CSV table of C-alpha atoms and ligand atoms in Angstrom, one decimal:
chain,number,residue,atom,x,y,z
Q,1346,MET,CA,69.4,94.9,87.9
Q,1347,LYS,CA,73.0,95.5,86.6
Q,1348,LYS,CA,75.2,97.9,88.5
Q,1349,ALA,CA,75.0,100.6,85.8
Q,1350,THR,CA,71.2,100.5,85.9
Q,1351,GLU,CA,71.3,100.6,89.8
Q,1352,CYS,CA,73.6,103.7,89.7
Q,1353,VAL,CA,70.8,105.5,87.7
Q,1354,HIS,CA,67.6,104.1,89.2
Q,1355,ALA,CA,68.0,102.5,92.6
Q,1356,GLY,CA,66.5,104.1,95.7
Q,1357,TRP,CA,64.0,106.5,94.1
Q,1358,THR,CA,61.0,105.0,92.1
Q,1359,PRO,CA,58.5,107.8,91.6
Q,1360,THR,CA,54.9,106.9,90.9
Q,1361,LYS,CA,52.1,108.9,89.3
Q,1362,GLY,CA,52.7,112.7,89.4
Q,1363,GLU,CA,55.8,112.5,91.6
Q,1364,PRO,CA,59.0,114.3,90.5
Q,1365,ARG,CA,61.3,112.4,88.2
Q,1366,ALA,CA,64.4,113.7,89.9
Q,1367,LEU,CA,65.0,112.8,93.6
Q,1368,PRO,CA,63.2,115.6,95.6
Q,1369,ILE,CA,65.2,117.5,98.3
Q,1370,TYR,CA,63.1,117.2,101.5
Q,1371,GLN,CA,64.3,120.4,103.0
Q,1372,SER,CA,62.5,120.0,106.3
Q,1373,THR,CA,63.7,119.3,109.9
Q,1374,THR,CA,60.4,117.7,110.9
Q,1375,PHE,CA,57.4,115.7,109.5
Q,1376,LYS,CA,53.7,116.1,110.4
Q,1377,TYR,CA,51.3,113.4,111.7
Q,1378,ASP,CA,47.6,113.4,112.4
Q,1379,ASN,CA,47.6,112.3,116.0
Q,1380,SER,CA,49.9,111.7,118.9
Q,1381,GLU,CA,49.4,108.0,118.8
Q,1382,GLN,CA,51.0,107.8,115.3
Q,1383,MET,CA,53.9,109.9,116.6
Q,1384,ALA,CA,54.3,107.7,119.7
Q,1385,ARG,CA,54.5,104.5,117.6
Q,1386,LEU,CA,57.4,106.1,115.6
Q,1387,PHE,CA,59.2,106.9,118.8
Q,1388,ASP,CA,58.8,103.3,120.0
Q,1389,LEU,CA,60.3,102.1,116.7
Q,1390,LYS,CA,57.0,100.2,116.2
Q,1391,ASP,CA,56.2,102.0,112.9
Q,1392,SER,CA,58.8,103.3,110.5
Q,1393,GLY,CA,58.4,106.8,109.3
Q,1394,TYR,CA,60.1,110.2,109.5
Q,1395,PHE,CA,59.9,112.5,112.4
Q,1396,TYR,CA,63.2,114.4,112.7
Q,1397,SER,CA,65.9,114.8,110.1
Q,1398,ARG,CA,68.7,114.1,112.5
Q,1399,LEU,CA,67.4,110.5,112.6
Q,1400,ALA,CA,66.1,110.1,109.1
Q,1401,ASN,CA,65.2,112.1,106.1
Q,1402,PRO,CA,63.6,110.8,102.9
Q,1403,THR,CA,66.2,112.3,100.5
Q,1404,CYS,CA,69.1,110.8,102.5
Q,1405,ASP,CA,67.2,107.5,102.8
Q,1406,ALA,CA,66.7,107.2,99.0
Q,1407,VAL,CA,70.4,107.7,98.5
Q,1408,ALA,CA,71.4,105.3,101.2
Q,1409,ALA,CA,69.1,102.7,99.7
Q,1410,LYS,CA,70.8,103.2,96.3
Q,1411,ILE,CA,74.2,102.6,97.8
Q,1412,ALA,CA,73.0,99.6,99.8
Q,1413,HIS,CA,71.7,98.1,96.4
Q,1414,LEU,CA,75.0,98.9,94.8
Q,1415,GLU,CA,77.0,97.2,97.5
Q,1416,GLY,CA,74.6,94.2,97.8
Q,1417,GLY,CA,73.8,95.1,101.4
Q,1418,VAL,CA,70.4,95.1,103.3
Q,1419,ALA,CA,70.5,98.7,104.7
Q,1420,ALA,CA,72.7,101.8,104.7
Q,1421,MET,CA,73.0,105.1,106.6
Q,1422,LEU,CA,74.5,108.3,105.3
Q,1423,THR,CA,76.9,110.3,107.5
Q,1424,SER,CA,78.3,113.7,107.4
Q,1425,SER,CA,81.8,112.5,106.3
Q,1426,GLY,CA,83.9,109.5,105.7
Q,1427,GLN,CA,85.5,110.1,109.1
Q,1428,SER,CA,82.1,109.8,110.9
Q,1429,ALA,CA,81.2,106.7,108.8
Q,1430,ASN,CA,84.3,104.9,110.0
Q,1431,PHE,CA,83.8,106.1,113.6
Q,1432,PHE,CA,80.2,105.1,113.7
Q,1433,ALA,CA,80.9,101.8,111.9
Q,1434,THR,CA,83.4,100.7,114.5
Q,1435,PHE,CA,82.0,102.4,117.6
Q,1436,ASN,CA,78.6,100.7,117.0
Q,1437,ILE,CA,80.1,97.4,118.0
Q,1438,CYS,CA,83.3,98.4,119.9
Q,1439,GLU,CA,83.0,100.3,123.1
Q,1440,ALA,CA,85.4,101.2,126.0
Q,1441,GLY,CA,87.4,98.1,126.8
Q,1442,GLY,CA,87.2,96.8,123.3
Q,1443,HIS,CA,89.9,96.3,120.7
Q,1444,ILE,CA,90.2,96.9,117.0
Q,1445,LEU,CA,92.6,95.0,114.7
Q,1446,SER,CA,93.3,97.2,111.7
Q,1447,ALA,CA,95.5,97.1,108.6
Q,1448,CYS,CA,98.3,99.6,109.0
Q,1449,ASN,CA,98.1,101.0,105.4
Q,1450,ILE,CA,94.9,103.0,105.7
Q,1451,TYR,CA,93.9,106.6,105.2
Q,1452,GLY,CA,95.8,108.9,107.7
Q,1453,GLY,CA,92.5,110.3,109.2
Q,1454,THR,CA,91.3,106.7,110.0
Q,1455,PHE,CA,94.8,105.9,111.4
Q,1456,ASN,CA,94.5,108.9,113.8
Q,1457,LEU,CA,90.9,108.0,114.7
Q,1458,PHE,CA,91.8,104.4,115.7
Q,1459,GLY,CA,95.3,105.1,117.0
Q,1460,VAL,CA,94.7,108.3,119.0
Q,1461,THR,CA,91.1,109.5,119.4
Q,1462,MET,CA,89.3,106.2,120.0
Q,1463,LYS,CA,92.2,105.3,122.4
Q,1464,LYS,CA,91.1,108.2,124.5
Q,1465,MET,CA,87.6,106.6,124.7
Q,1466,GLY,CA,89.2,103.4,126.1
Q,1467,ILE,CA,89.3,101.5,122.7
Q,1468,ASP,CA,92.6,99.9,121.9
Q,1469,CYS,CA,93.9,99.3,118.3
Q,1470,THR,CA,96.6,97.1,116.9
Q,1471,PHE,CA,97.8,97.9,113.4
Q,1472,PHE,CA,99.2,95.0,111.2
Q,1473,ASP,CA,100.8,94.8,107.8
Q,1474,PRO,CA,98.5,92.5,105.8
Q,1475,ASP,CA,101.2,91.7,103.3
Q,1476,ALA,CA,103.9,90.8,105.9
Q,1477,LEU,CA,102.1,88.5,108.2
Q,1478,THR,CA,101.0,84.8,107.9
Q,1479,ASP,CA,97.4,83.8,108.8
Q,1480,ASP,CA,98.6,82.4,112.1
Q,1481,GLU,CA,100.5,85.7,112.9
Q,1482,VAL,CA,97.3,87.6,112.2
Q,1483,ARG,CA,95.2,85.2,114.4
Q,1484,ALA,CA,97.7,85.7,117.2
Q,1485,LEU,CA,96.8,89.4,117.3
Q,1486,ILE,CA,93.1,88.7,117.9
Q,1487,LYS,CA,92.4,89.1,121.6
Q,1488,PRO,CA,89.3,88.1,123.7
Q,1489,ASN,CA,88.2,91.7,123.5
Q,1490,THR,CA,88.8,92.1,119.7
Q,1491,LYS,CA,85.5,93.2,118.1
Q,1492,LEU,CA,86.4,93.6,114.4
Q,1493,ILE,CA,89.0,93.6,111.7
Q,1494,PHE,CA,89.3,96.7,109.5
Q,1495,GLY,CA,91.0,97.3,106.1
Q,1496,GLU,CA,90.7,99.4,102.9
Q,1497,THR,CA,90.0,97.6,99.5
Q,1498,ILE,CA,92.6,99.9,97.9
Q,1499,SER,CA,94.6,101.8,100.5
Q,1500,ASN,CA,94.9,105.6,100.4
Q,1501,PRO,CA,97.5,106.8,99.5
Q,1502,GLY,CA,99.6,103.6,99.3
Q,1503,GLY,CA,97.5,101.8,96.7
Q,1504,LYS,CA,97.7,98.4,98.5
Q,1505,VAL,CA,95.0,95.9,97.7
Q,1506,PHE,CA,93.4,94.2,100.7
Q,1507,ASP,CA,92.9,90.4,100.6
Q,1508,ILE,CA,89.2,90.7,101.7
Q,1509,GLU,CA,88.4,87.0,101.4
Q,1510,ARG,CA,91.4,86.0,103.5
Q,1511,PHE,CA,90.7,88.5,106.3
Q,1512,ALA,CA,86.9,87.7,106.3
Q,1513,ARG,CA,87.8,84.0,106.9
Q,1514,ILE,CA,90.2,84.9,109.8
Q,1515,ALA,CA,87.6,87.3,111.3
Q,1516,HIS,CA,84.7,84.8,111.0
Q,1517,GLU,CA,86.8,82.0,112.6
Q,1518,ALA,CA,87.2,84.3,115.6
Q,1519,GLY,CA,83.5,85.2,115.7
Q,1520,ILE,CA,84.0,88.8,114.7
Q,1521,PRO,CA,83.0,90.9,111.6
Q,1522,LEU,CA,85.2,92.3,108.8
Q,1523,ILE,CA,84.7,96.0,108.1
Q,1524,VAL,CA,86.0,97.3,104.7
Q,1525,ASP,CA,86.4,100.9,103.6
Q,1526,ASN,CA,85.6,100.6,99.9
Q,1527,THR,CA,86.1,104.3,99.1
Q,1528,PHE,CA,88.7,104.0,96.3
Q,1529,ALA,CA,87.3,101.0,94.5
Q,1530,THR,CA,83.6,101.9,94.8
Q,1531,PRO,CA,81.0,99.1,94.3
Q,1532,VAL,CA,81.4,99.6,90.5
Q,1533,ASN,CA,84.8,97.9,90.7
Q,1534,CYS,CA,84.6,95.8,93.8
Q,1535,ARG,CA,81.8,94.6,96.1
Q,1536,PRO,CA,83.5,93.6,99.4
Q,1537,ILE,CA,80.3,91.8,100.7
Q,1538,GLU,CA,80.6,89.3,97.9
Q,1539,TRP,CA,84.1,88.4,99.3
Q,1540,GLY,CA,82.8,88.0,102.9
Q,1541,ALA,CA,83.0,91.6,104.3
Q,1542,ASP,CA,80.2,92.2,106.8
Q,1543,ILE,CA,80.2,96.0,106.9
Q,1544,VAL,CA,81.3,98.4,104.1
Q,1545,THR,CA,82.1,102.1,104.6
Q,1546,HIS,CA,82.8,104.9,102.2
Q,1547,SER,CA,84.0,108.5,102.1
Q,1548,THR,CA,81.4,109.5,99.5
Q,1549,THR,CA,83.5,112.7,99.2
Q,1550,LYS,CA,85.6,110.9,96.7
Q,1551,TYR,CA,84.5,109.0,93.6
Q,1552,MET,CA,80.8,108.7,94.6
Q,1553,ASP,CA,80.3,112.4,94.7
Q,1554,GLY,CA,83.1,112.6,92.1
Q,1555,HIS,CA,83.1,116.4,91.6
Q,1556,ALA,CA,84.8,117.6,94.8
Q,1557,SER,CA,81.5,119.2,95.8
Q,1558,CYS,CA,80.3,117.6,99.1
Q,1559,VAL,CA,82.0,115.9,102.1
Q,1560,GLY,CA,80.0,112.8,103.1
Q,1561,GLY,CA,80.1,109.2,104.2
Q,1562,VAL,CA,78.0,106.0,104.2
Q,1563,ILE,CA,77.9,102.7,106.2
Q,1564,VAL,CA,76.4,99.7,104.5
Q,1565,ASP,CA,75.4,96.5,106.4
Q,1566,SER,CA,75.5,93.1,104.6
Q,1567,GLY,CA,72.9,91.8,107.1
Q,1568,LYS,CA,74.9,88.6,107.2
Q,1569,PHE,CA,76.7,88.7,110.5
Q,1570,ASN,CA,75.0,86.6,113.1
Q,1571,TRP,CA,75.3,88.8,116.2
Q,1572,MET,CA,73.3,86.6,118.4
Q,1573,ALA,CA,75.7,83.7,117.8
Q,1574,HIS,CA,78.4,85.8,119.4
Q,1575,ALA,CA,76.1,87.7,121.9
Q,1576,GLU,CA,78.8,87.8,124.6
Q,1577,LYS,CA,81.0,89.9,122.3
Q,1578,PHE,CA,78.3,92.3,121.2
Q,1579,PRO,CA,76.2,93.2,124.2
Q,1580,GLY,CA,75.1,96.5,122.5
Q,1581,LEU,CA,73.3,94.6,119.9
Q,1582,CYS,CA,72.3,91.5,121.9
Q,1583,THR,CA,71.1,92.8,125.2
Q,1584,PRO,CA,68.2,95.3,125.9
Q,1585,ASP,CA,68.9,99.0,125.2
Q,1586,GLU,CA,67.8,100.9,128.2
Q,1587,SER,CA,67.7,104.1,126.2
Q,1588,TYR,CA,65.1,102.5,124.0
Q,1589,HIS,CA,62.6,100.9,126.3
Q,1590,GLY,CA,64.7,97.7,126.6
Q,1591,LEU,CA,64.4,96.6,123.0
Q,1592,THR,CA,67.2,94.2,121.8
Q,1593,TYR,CA,68.3,95.2,118.3
Q,1594,ALA,CA,69.6,91.8,117.1
Q,1595,LYS,CA,66.2,90.2,118.2
Q,1596,ASP,CA,63.8,92.9,117.3
Q,1597,PHE,CA,65.3,94.0,113.9
Q,1598,GLY,CA,66.8,90.9,112.4
Q,1599,GLU,CA,69.0,91.7,109.4
Q,1600,ALA,CA,68.6,95.4,110.0
Q,1601,ALA,CA,69.9,95.3,113.6
Q,1602,TYR,CA,73.3,96.9,113.1
Q,1603,ILE,CA,72.0,99.9,111.0
Q,1604,THR,CA,69.0,100.4,113.3
Q,1605,LYS,CA,71.3,100.6,116.3
Q,1606,ALA,CA,73.7,103.0,114.5
Q,1607,THR,CA,70.7,105.2,113.6
Q,1608,ALA,CA,68.6,105.0,116.8
Q,1609,GLN,CA,71.6,105.3,119.1
Q,1610,LEU,CA,74.7,106.9,117.5
Q,1611,MET,CA,73.0,109.3,115.1
Q,1612,ARG,CA,70.5,110.2,117.8
Q,1613,ASP,CA,73.2,111.0,120.3
Q,1614,LEU,CA,76.2,112.1,118.1
Q,1615,GLY,CA,74.3,113.7,115.2
Q,1616,CYS,CA,76.8,113.5,112.4
Q,1617,LYS,CA,74.1,113.5,109.7
Q,1618,GLN,CA,74.3,114.3,106.0
Q,1619,SER,CA,72.1,117.2,104.8
Q,1620,ALA,CA,69.3,116.5,102.2
Q,1621,GLN,CA,71.1,119.1,99.9
Q,1622,ASP,CA,74.4,117.2,100.0
Q,1623,ALA,CA,72.6,113.8,99.6
Q,1624,TYR,CA,70.9,115.2,96.5
Q,1625,ILE,CA,74.3,116.3,95.0
Q,1626,LEU,CA,75.8,112.9,96.0
Q,1627,ASN,CA,73.0,111.2,94.1
Q,1628,LEU,CA,73.8,113.2,91.0
Q,1629,GLY,CA,77.3,111.8,91.3
Q,1630,LEU,CA,76.1,108.3,91.7
Q,1631,GLU,CA,74.0,108.5,88.6
Q,1632,SER,CA,77.2,108.6,86.5
Q,1633,LEU,CA,79.5,106.6,88.8
Q,1634,HIS,CA,79.8,103.6,86.5
Q,1635,VAL,CA,80.7,105.8,83.5
Q,1636,ARG,CA,83.2,107.9,85.4
Q,1637,MET,CA,85.0,105.0,87.1
Q,1638,ARG,CA,85.6,103.4,83.7
Q,1639,GLN,CA,87.2,106.6,82.4
Q,1640,HIS,CA,89.2,107.2,85.6
Q,1641,CYS,CA,90.6,103.6,85.4
Q,1642,GLU,CA,91.4,103.7,81.6
Q,1643,ASN,CA,93.1,107.0,82.0
Q,1644,ALA,CA,95.1,106.0,85.0
Q,1645,GLN,CA,96.3,102.8,83.3
Q,1646,ARG,CA,97.5,104.7,80.3
Q,1647,VAL,CA,99.2,107.4,82.5
Q,1648,ALA,CA,100.8,104.7,84.7
Q,1649,GLU,CA,102.2,102.8,81.7
Q,1650,TRP,CA,103.5,106.1,80.3
Q,1651,LEU,CA,105.2,107.1,83.6
Q,1652,GLU,CA,106.8,103.7,83.9
Q,1653,SER,CA,108.5,104.3,80.4
Q,1654,ARG,CA,109.9,107.7,81.4
Q,1655,PRO,CA,113.6,108.3,82.3
Q,1656,GLU,CA,112.6,111.0,84.8
Q,1657,VAL,CA,110.6,108.5,86.9
Q,1658,GLY,CA,112.2,106.3,89.5
Q,1659,TRP,CA,109.3,104.1,90.3
Q,1660,VAL,CA,105.5,103.8,89.8
Q,1661,ASN,CA,103.1,102.3,92.3
Q,1662,PHE,CA,99.8,101.4,90.6
Q,1663,ALA,CA,98.3,97.9,91.1
Q,1664,GLY,CA,97.1,97.8,87.5
Q,1665,LEU,CA,100.7,97.5,86.2
Q,1666,PRO,CA,101.9,93.9,85.8
Q,1667,SER,CA,105.1,95.0,87.5
Q,1668,SER,CA,103.3,95.8,90.7
Q,1669,PRO,CA,103.6,93.5,93.7
Q,1670,GLN,CA,99.9,94.1,94.2
Q,1671,HIS,CA,99.0,92.9,90.7
Q,1672,ALA,CA,97.8,89.4,91.7
Q,1673,LEU,CA,95.4,90.7,94.3
Q,1674,TYR,CA,94.4,93.4,91.8
Q,1675,LYS,CA,93.4,90.8,89.2
Q,1676,LYS,CA,91.4,88.9,91.8
Q,1677,TYR,CA,89.4,91.7,93.3
Q,1678,LEU,CA,89.5,94.4,90.6
Q,1679,PRO,CA,89.3,92.7,87.2
Q,1680,HIS,CA,87.7,95.8,85.6
Q,1681,GLY,CA,90.0,98.3,87.1
Q,1682,GLY,CA,90.8,99.8,90.5
Q,1683,CYS,CA,90.8,103.5,90.8
Q,1684,GLY,CA,92.5,106.6,89.3
Q,1685,VAL,CA,95.1,107.2,92.0
Q,1686,ILE,CA,98.8,106.7,91.1
Q,1687,ALA,CA,101.9,107.2,93.3
Q,1688,PHE,CA,105.3,107.7,91.6
Q,1689,GLY,CA,108.8,108.8,92.5
Q,1690,LEU,CA,110.3,111.6,90.6
Q,1691,LYS,CA,114.1,111.3,90.2
Q,1692,GLY,CA,115.9,114.3,91.8
Q,1693,THR,CA,115.6,116.6,94.8
Q,1694,ARG,CA,112.6,117.9,96.7
Q,1695,GLU,CA,113.2,121.2,95.0
Q,1696,GLN,CA,112.8,119.6,91.6
Q,1697,ALA,CA,109.6,117.8,92.7
Q,1698,ILE,CA,108.3,121.2,93.7
Q,1699,LYS,CA,109.4,122.7,90.3
Q,1700,PHE,CA,107.6,119.8,88.6
Q,1701,MET,CA,104.4,120.5,90.3
Q,1702,ASP,CA,104.6,124.3,89.8
Q,1703,SER,CA,105.1,123.7,86.1
Q,1704,LEU,CA,101.9,121.8,85.6
Q,1705,LYS,CA,99.2,123.8,83.8
Q,1706,MET,CA,95.9,121.8,83.7
Q,1707,ILE,CA,96.7,119.5,86.6
Q,1708,SER,CA,96.0,121.3,89.8
Q,1709,ILE,CA,97.7,121.1,93.2
Q,1710,VAL,CA,95.0,120.3,95.8
Q,1711,THR,CA,94.5,118.3,99.0
Q,1712,HIS,CA,92.0,116.0,97.4
Q,1713,VAL,CA,91.7,112.8,95.4
Q,1714,ALA,CA,89.2,111.0,93.3
Q,1715,ASP,CA,87.2,113.7,91.4
Q,1716,ALA,CA,86.7,114.5,87.8
Q,1717,LYS,CA,89.7,116.9,87.6
Q,1718,THR,CA,93.2,115.5,87.6
Q,1719,CYS,CA,95.2,116.7,90.6
Q,1720,VAL,CA,98.5,116.2,92.3
Q,1721,LEU,CA,100.0,116.3,95.8
Q,1722,HIS,CA,103.6,116.0,97.0
Q,1723,PRO,CA,103.2,114.8,100.6
Q,1724,ALA,CA,106.9,115.8,101.5
Q,1725,SER,CA,106.2,119.4,100.7
Q,1726,HIS,CA,102.4,119.5,101.6
Q,1727,THR,CA,100.7,117.2,104.0
Q,1728,HIS,CA,103.9,115.8,105.6
Q,1729,ARG,CA,106.1,118.9,105.3
Q,1730,GLN,CA,107.2,118.9,109.0
Q,1731,LEU,CA,109.0,115.6,108.5
Q,1732,THR,CA,112.7,115.1,107.6
Q,1733,ASP,CA,113.5,112.8,104.7
Q,1734,ALA,CA,114.4,110.1,107.2
Q,1735,GLN,CA,111.1,110.5,109.1
Q,1736,LEU,CA,109.2,110.4,105.8
Q,1737,GLN,CA,110.9,107.1,104.9
Q,1738,GLU,CA,109.9,105.7,108.3
Q,1739,ALA,CA,106.2,106.7,107.6
Q,1740,GLY,CA,106.3,104.8,104.3
Q,1741,ILE,CA,106.2,108.0,102.3
Q,1742,PRO,CA,109.4,108.5,100.4
Q,1743,ALA,CA,110.4,112.2,99.9
Q,1744,ASP,CA,110.2,111.7,96.1
Q,1745,LEU,CA,106.6,110.4,96.2
Q,1746,VAL,CA,104.2,112.3,94.0
Q,1747,ARG,CA,100.5,111.3,94.3
Q,1748,LEU,CA,98.4,111.8,91.2
Q,1749,SER,CA,94.7,111.4,91.1
Q,1750,ILE,CA,93.8,110.9,87.5
Q,1751,GLY,CA,90.5,112.6,86.3
Q,1752,ILE,CA,88.2,112.0,83.4
Q,1753,GLU,CA,89.8,114.4,80.9
Q,1754,ASP,CA,91.3,113.0,77.7
Q,1755,ALA,CA,94.4,110.9,78.7
Q,1756,ALA,CA,96.4,112.6,76.0
Q,1757,ASP,CA,96.0,116.0,77.6
Q,1758,ILE,CA,97.0,114.6,81.1
Q,1759,ILE,CA,100.2,113.1,79.6
Q,1760,ALA,CA,101.0,116.2,77.6
Q,1761,ASP,CA,100.8,118.3,80.8
Q,1762,LEU,CA,103.1,115.9,82.7
Q,1763,GLU,CA,105.5,115.8,79.8
Q,1764,GLN,CA,105.9,119.6,79.5
Q,1765,ALA,CA,106.4,119.8,83.3
Q,1766,PHE,CA,109.2,117.1,83.0
Q,1767,PHE,CA,110.9,119.2,80.3
Q,1768,GLN,CA,110.7,122.3,82.5
Q,1769,VAL,CA,112.4,120.5,85.4
Q,1770,ALA,CA,115.2,119.2,83.1
Q,1771,GLU,CA,116.0,122.8,81.9
I,2526,PLP,C1,89.0,110.5,102.5
I,2526,PLP,C2,88.9,109.2,103.1
I,2526,PLP,C3,88.3,109.0,104.3
I,2526,PLP,C4,87.8,110.2,105.1
I,2526,PLP,O1,86.7,110.8,104.5
I,2526,PLP,P1,86.2,112.3,104.7
I,2526,PLP,O2,85.0,112.3,103.8
I,2526,PLP,O3,87.3,113.2,104.2
I,2526,PLP,O4,85.9,112.5,106.1
I,2526,PLP,C5,88.2,107.7,104.8
I,2526,PLP,N1,88.7,106.7,104.1
I,2526,PLP,C6,89.3,106.8,102.9
I,2526,PLP,C7,89.8,105.6,102.2
I,2526,PLP,C8,89.4,108.1,102.4
I,2526,PLP,O5,90.0,108.2,101.2
């Protein structure tokens, strides 16, 4: 099926007399006829539901839809994008391991890898994908490196990750590539087709699309041959004592990685998505393809308009031919990227604040990627403790305004920006 059809139909195929809409299985537990049936489930010999921390039919239907959309073999929903990226990496990288990650990634993931996982004995090296040659990247891979990580379109910098290039470098070293595809969504890019092995999302963003539910997902391509690199991935390739000595990569084939993430990490750490939230996420997914088109068309128009304005110092949007990211954008995102634009407003911090306070329809919120256009000025919000010099060091100039373009009429978005520019000039 085509992506648009999968957005609407994949994951839930009711038969005679079943509800047309995806039902919410609001139950912690599931009933069986005898204890033997239950025992087989606990041994992972039969598949079935027994406790909603481990699996729930509503969540599984939505996970299956996202796995279809990404072209993967299996997926698991998590409680947030943060837990998705934590589980995705921790599933194959334990104490003593090393992560090689692009430096321009979401701030929360940067902290997760650089601070919190460090406390668990996992080391991380950050690299600038645009600044290094292939050999310089290879030189950063150590004997204990377990994966390479990057974002298809980085949040908030808008950098496009050269997935094919880093998949090749990872595979030469016998390790998988994990790609956070939150901003592009599978509607605009399918990282697995370019060689990524694992794909993650904060479903909080475009997938939900209405700023309603925090959530995440991990998708496995099923393509990485863990057994061929068994010495690097003992968690998948040697018996799990906490599961009667079964070996995931032997006993579950293509589904090994997601089975381990569910049977071990979800069992022990419990960052599950609720059936309610999965239902709402599914409503978002049903219109994802329609909304992404509108987000991208609007953002392209607004970015071109901003570039033409005398009040604007610079515009960072990979869809603009003037962007240094444009060649990668055309390769990986031929139908559009996402609705997030960063631009620099000429003038002082105070003028940037006046500009934002003058907006009428566009709201100031700490969020991106939902139906409603919103704006954030990192220098006076998320990064307000920093001086201008510190901001520059963090790659966030004091004049940077982040706009997340919604699905309203582009003319109304532009009119609101224009009247705010006029008010600043007064
Ligand atoms: C928001 C975001 C996350 C974290 O997701 P939450 O759902 O907020 O936990 C991770 N990666 C990217 C690219 C994001 O934009």
